[in-house]
Amino acid sequence: MILGAHEGVAGGVSTAFARADEDGADSVQIFTKSARGWEAKPLDPDEVRRFRAEAKRTGKPVAAHSSYLINAGAQDGLIRKKSWAALADELARCAALGIRWLIFHPGSHPDEGEGIRIAAEGMAHALDRVPGPVRLLVETTAGQGASLGWRFEQVAALREGVPGALRRRVGVCLDTCHVFAAGYDIRTAEGVKATLSELDRAVGLSHLEAFHLNDCKKALGCRVDRHEHIGQGEIGLEAFRALVNDPRFASTPGFLETDLRFKENLGVLRSLVR
Ligand SMILES: [Zn+2]
């Protein structure tokens, strides 16, 4: 696995690479705009040039994580409209910066089937509006409240809800904390194996294109999203040992989203590599 982290962008998106260098992160995830606002300033062309130069200099694979406000499956028409537009805008920002993946949470809706149908339509809308190589990754969620994408069957339905040619640009990001919170027991190597088999049956492992590597503060099946430092939560080290040594993911990026201390957490992950 290409071990990396979600780096800050204070001072401009291009500054994430120097932070990644400092942390020893070999892959980088960033926000291309504020994660908690709808509005985004257009990207500064000079900053785009610096970003592309830094990406080339470091050779680190890059993903963007979308704003937390986006709810592509929203029941409320106005929020849905804003979310679909924001998702397309974030895809366009990734295209401008040369970022390969946009990772997003599919959103929430009180009716699961209806929410999945709407979210998939929103994904198709965004992909259609922004042609090109940027890929949209559905992140597995913790299943908090009415959120979608916590069961692998839902992730599969979201992907399959996107029509043919556009679907080829849709993949999956597995968050270890979220799947554990959703009830997938990955505390042992056997548990990881069983969980990946389940994901393979539902979605297909070939569509698994990135990981979020986080331990979990809360118990198995808690359905809440609280990240913990690697090896210090309820998941423990074995899940991470199994994942970082799995040859199927040798060239897959895995991003830490622990609350900073990336250097230390990357050290822990690297100590597990055989
Ligand atoms: Zn996320």
Tab-separated table of C-alpha atoms in Angstrom, residues 5-138:
chain	number	residue	atom	x	y	z
A	5	ALA	CA	-2.171	11.089	4.979
A	6	HIS	CA	-4.788	13.807	4.700
A	7	GLU	CA	-2.652	16.929	4.698
A	8	GLY	CA	-3.621	20.529	5.435
A	9	VAL	CA	-3.653	23.188	2.718
A	10	ALA	CA	-3.216	26.406	4.725
A	11	GLY	CA	-1.275	28.704	2.405
A	12	GLY	CA	-2.549	26.990	-0.745
A	13	VAL	CA	-3.246	23.464	-1.993
A	14	SER	CA	0.329	23.087	-3.277
A	15	THR	CA	1.678	23.303	0.288
A	16	ALA	CA	0.236	19.847	1.075
A	17	PHE	CA	3.198	18.177	-0.615
A	18	ALA	CA	5.805	19.775	1.664
A	19	ARG	CA	3.724	18.677	4.665
A	20	ALA	CA	3.569	15.161	3.215
A	21	ASP	CA	7.357	15.178	2.755
A	22	GLU	CA	7.774	16.254	6.358
A	23	ASP	CA	5.424	13.508	7.602
A	24	GLY	CA	6.922	10.813	5.381
A	25	ALA	CA	3.608	10.387	3.546
A	26	ASP	CA	3.961	8.727	0.136
A	27	SER	CA	0.401	9.602	-0.933
A	28	VAL	CA	-1.646	12.727	-0.212
A	29	GLN	CA	-5.292	13.514	0.366
A	30	ILE	CA	-6.487	17.122	0.550
A	31	PHE	CA	-9.563	19.309	0.545
A	32	THR	CA	-9.542	21.503	-2.560
A	33	LYS	CA	-11.943	23.912	-0.829
A	34	SER	CA	-13.282	24.451	2.671
A	35	ALA	CA	-14.737	21.166	3.931
A	36	ARG	CA	-17.484	22.956	5.852
A	37	GLY	CA	-18.702	25.592	3.406
A	38	TRP	CA	-20.673	25.682	0.143
A	39	GLU	CA	-18.798	28.565	-1.403
A	40	ALA	CA	-15.413	28.087	-3.009
A	41	LYS	CA	-13.081	30.681	-4.445
A	42	PRO	CA	-11.995	29.757	-7.969
A	43	LEU	CA	-8.544	28.160	-8.054
A	44	ASP	CA	-5.715	30.636	-8.665
A	45	PRO	CA	-3.937	29.693	-11.923
A	46	ASP	CA	-0.509	30.244	-10.291
A	47	GLU	CA	-1.463	27.944	-7.439
A	48	VAL	CA	-2.657	25.328	-9.961
A	49	ARG	CA	0.759	25.512	-11.653
A	50	ARG	CA	2.552	25.170	-8.293
A	51	PHE	CA	0.329	22.222	-7.352
A	52	ARG	CA	1.017	20.392	-10.590
A	53	ALA	CA	4.762	21.041	-10.257
A	54	GLU	CA	4.768	19.706	-6.696
A	55	ALA	CA	2.780	16.617	-7.714
A	56	LYS	CA	5.340	15.967	-10.442
A	57	ARG	CA	8.319	16.658	-8.165
A	58	THR	CA	7.139	14.271	-5.451
A	59	GLY	CA	5.398	11.654	-7.603
A	60	LYS	CA	2.913	11.151	-4.795
A	61	PRO	CA	-0.563	9.924	-5.811
A	62	VAL	CA	-3.229	12.478	-4.798
A	63	ALA	CA	-6.880	12.230	-3.821
A	64	ALA	CA	-9.295	14.963	-2.813
A	65	HIS	CA	-11.944	14.538	-0.151
A	66	SER	CA	-15.193	16.379	-0.837
A	67	SER	CA	-16.886	18.875	1.456
A	68	TYR	CA	-18.851	17.349	4.333
A	69	LEU	CA	-21.899	19.437	3.399
A	70	ILE	CA	-22.574	17.519	0.197
A	71	ASN	CA	-25.596	15.233	0.443
A	72	ALA	CA	-26.122	13.904	-3.062
A	73	GLY	CA	-28.992	11.719	-1.843
A	74	ALA	CA	-30.829	14.506	-0.003
A	75	GLN	CA	-34.591	14.402	0.372
A	76	ASP	CA	-34.703	18.218	0.413
A	77	GLY	CA	-34.713	19.483	-3.170
A	78	LEU	CA	-32.683	22.612	-2.493
A	79	ILE	CA	-29.917	20.767	-0.616
A	80	ARG	CA	-29.900	18.157	-3.347
A	81	LYS	CA	-29.487	20.797	-6.054
A	82	LYS	CA	-26.641	22.509	-4.158
A	83	SER	CA	-25.001	19.141	-3.459
A	84	TRP	CA	-25.093	17.966	-7.052
A	85	ALA	CA	-23.629	21.283	-8.237
A	86	ALA	CA	-20.958	21.175	-5.511
A	87	LEU	CA	-19.995	17.613	-6.416
A	88	ALA	CA	-19.558	18.614	-10.060
A	89	ASP	CA	-17.579	21.696	-8.980
A	90	GLU	CA	-15.256	19.558	-6.855
A	91	LEU	CA	-14.736	17.167	-9.762
A	92	ALA	CA	-13.830	20.164	-11.938
A	93	ARG	CA	-11.333	21.397	-9.324
A	94	CYS	CA	-9.727	17.928	-9.291
A	95	ALA	CA	-9.566	17.985	-13.103
A	96	ALA	CA	-7.860	21.400	-13.032
A	97	LEU	CA	-5.324	20.233	-10.444
A	98	GLY	CA	-4.701	16.865	-12.090
A	99	ILE	CA	-6.039	14.962	-9.061
A	100	ARG	CA	-7.000	11.385	-9.879
A	101	TRP	CA	-9.683	10.653	-7.261
A	102	LEU	CA	-12.503	12.563	-5.579
A	103	ILE	CA	-13.633	10.682	-2.475
A	104	PHE	CA	-17.111	11.542	-1.176
A	105	HIS	CA	-19.716	10.381	1.347
A	106	PRO	CA	-22.894	9.406	-0.499
A	107	GLY	CA	-25.138	11.315	1.926
A	108	SER	CA	-28.301	10.472	3.810
A	109	HIS	CA	-31.994	9.976	3.209
A	110	PRO	CA	-34.695	8.493	5.487
A	111	ASP	CA	-35.651	6.045	2.710
A	112	GLU	CA	-32.654	3.906	1.804
A	113	GLY	CA	-33.744	2.897	-1.698
A	114	GLU	CA	-34.874	6.374	-2.641
A	115	GLY	CA	-31.672	7.913	-1.235
A	116	ILE	CA	-29.492	5.534	-3.218
A	117	ARG	CA	-31.417	6.272	-6.422
A	118	ILE	CA	-31.074	10.051	-5.924
A	119	ALA	CA	-27.386	9.888	-4.923
A	120	ALA	CA	-26.523	7.751	-7.957
A	121	GLU	CA	-28.343	10.244	-10.171
A	122	GLY	CA	-26.295	13.041	-8.585
A	123	MET	CA	-23.063	11.137	-9.194
A	124	ALA	CA	-24.013	10.596	-12.841
A	125	HIS	CA	-24.909	14.290	-13.161
A	126	ALA	CA	-21.506	15.384	-11.815
A	127	LEU	CA	-19.538	12.876	-13.923
A	128	ASP	CA	-21.471	13.882	-17.027
A	129	ARG	CA	-20.814	17.588	-16.412
A	130	VAL	CA	-17.074	17.023	-15.895
A	131	PRO	CA	-15.749	14.602	-18.499
A	132	GLY	CA	-12.181	13.419	-18.226
A	133	PRO	CA	-10.065	11.117	-16.130
A	134	VAL	CA	-11.076	12.136	-12.578
A	135	ARG	CA	-12.590	9.222	-10.693
A	136	LEU	CA	-15.352	9.443	-8.112
A	137	LEU	CA	-14.916	7.118	-5.127
A	138	VAL	CA	-17.844	6.239	-2.863
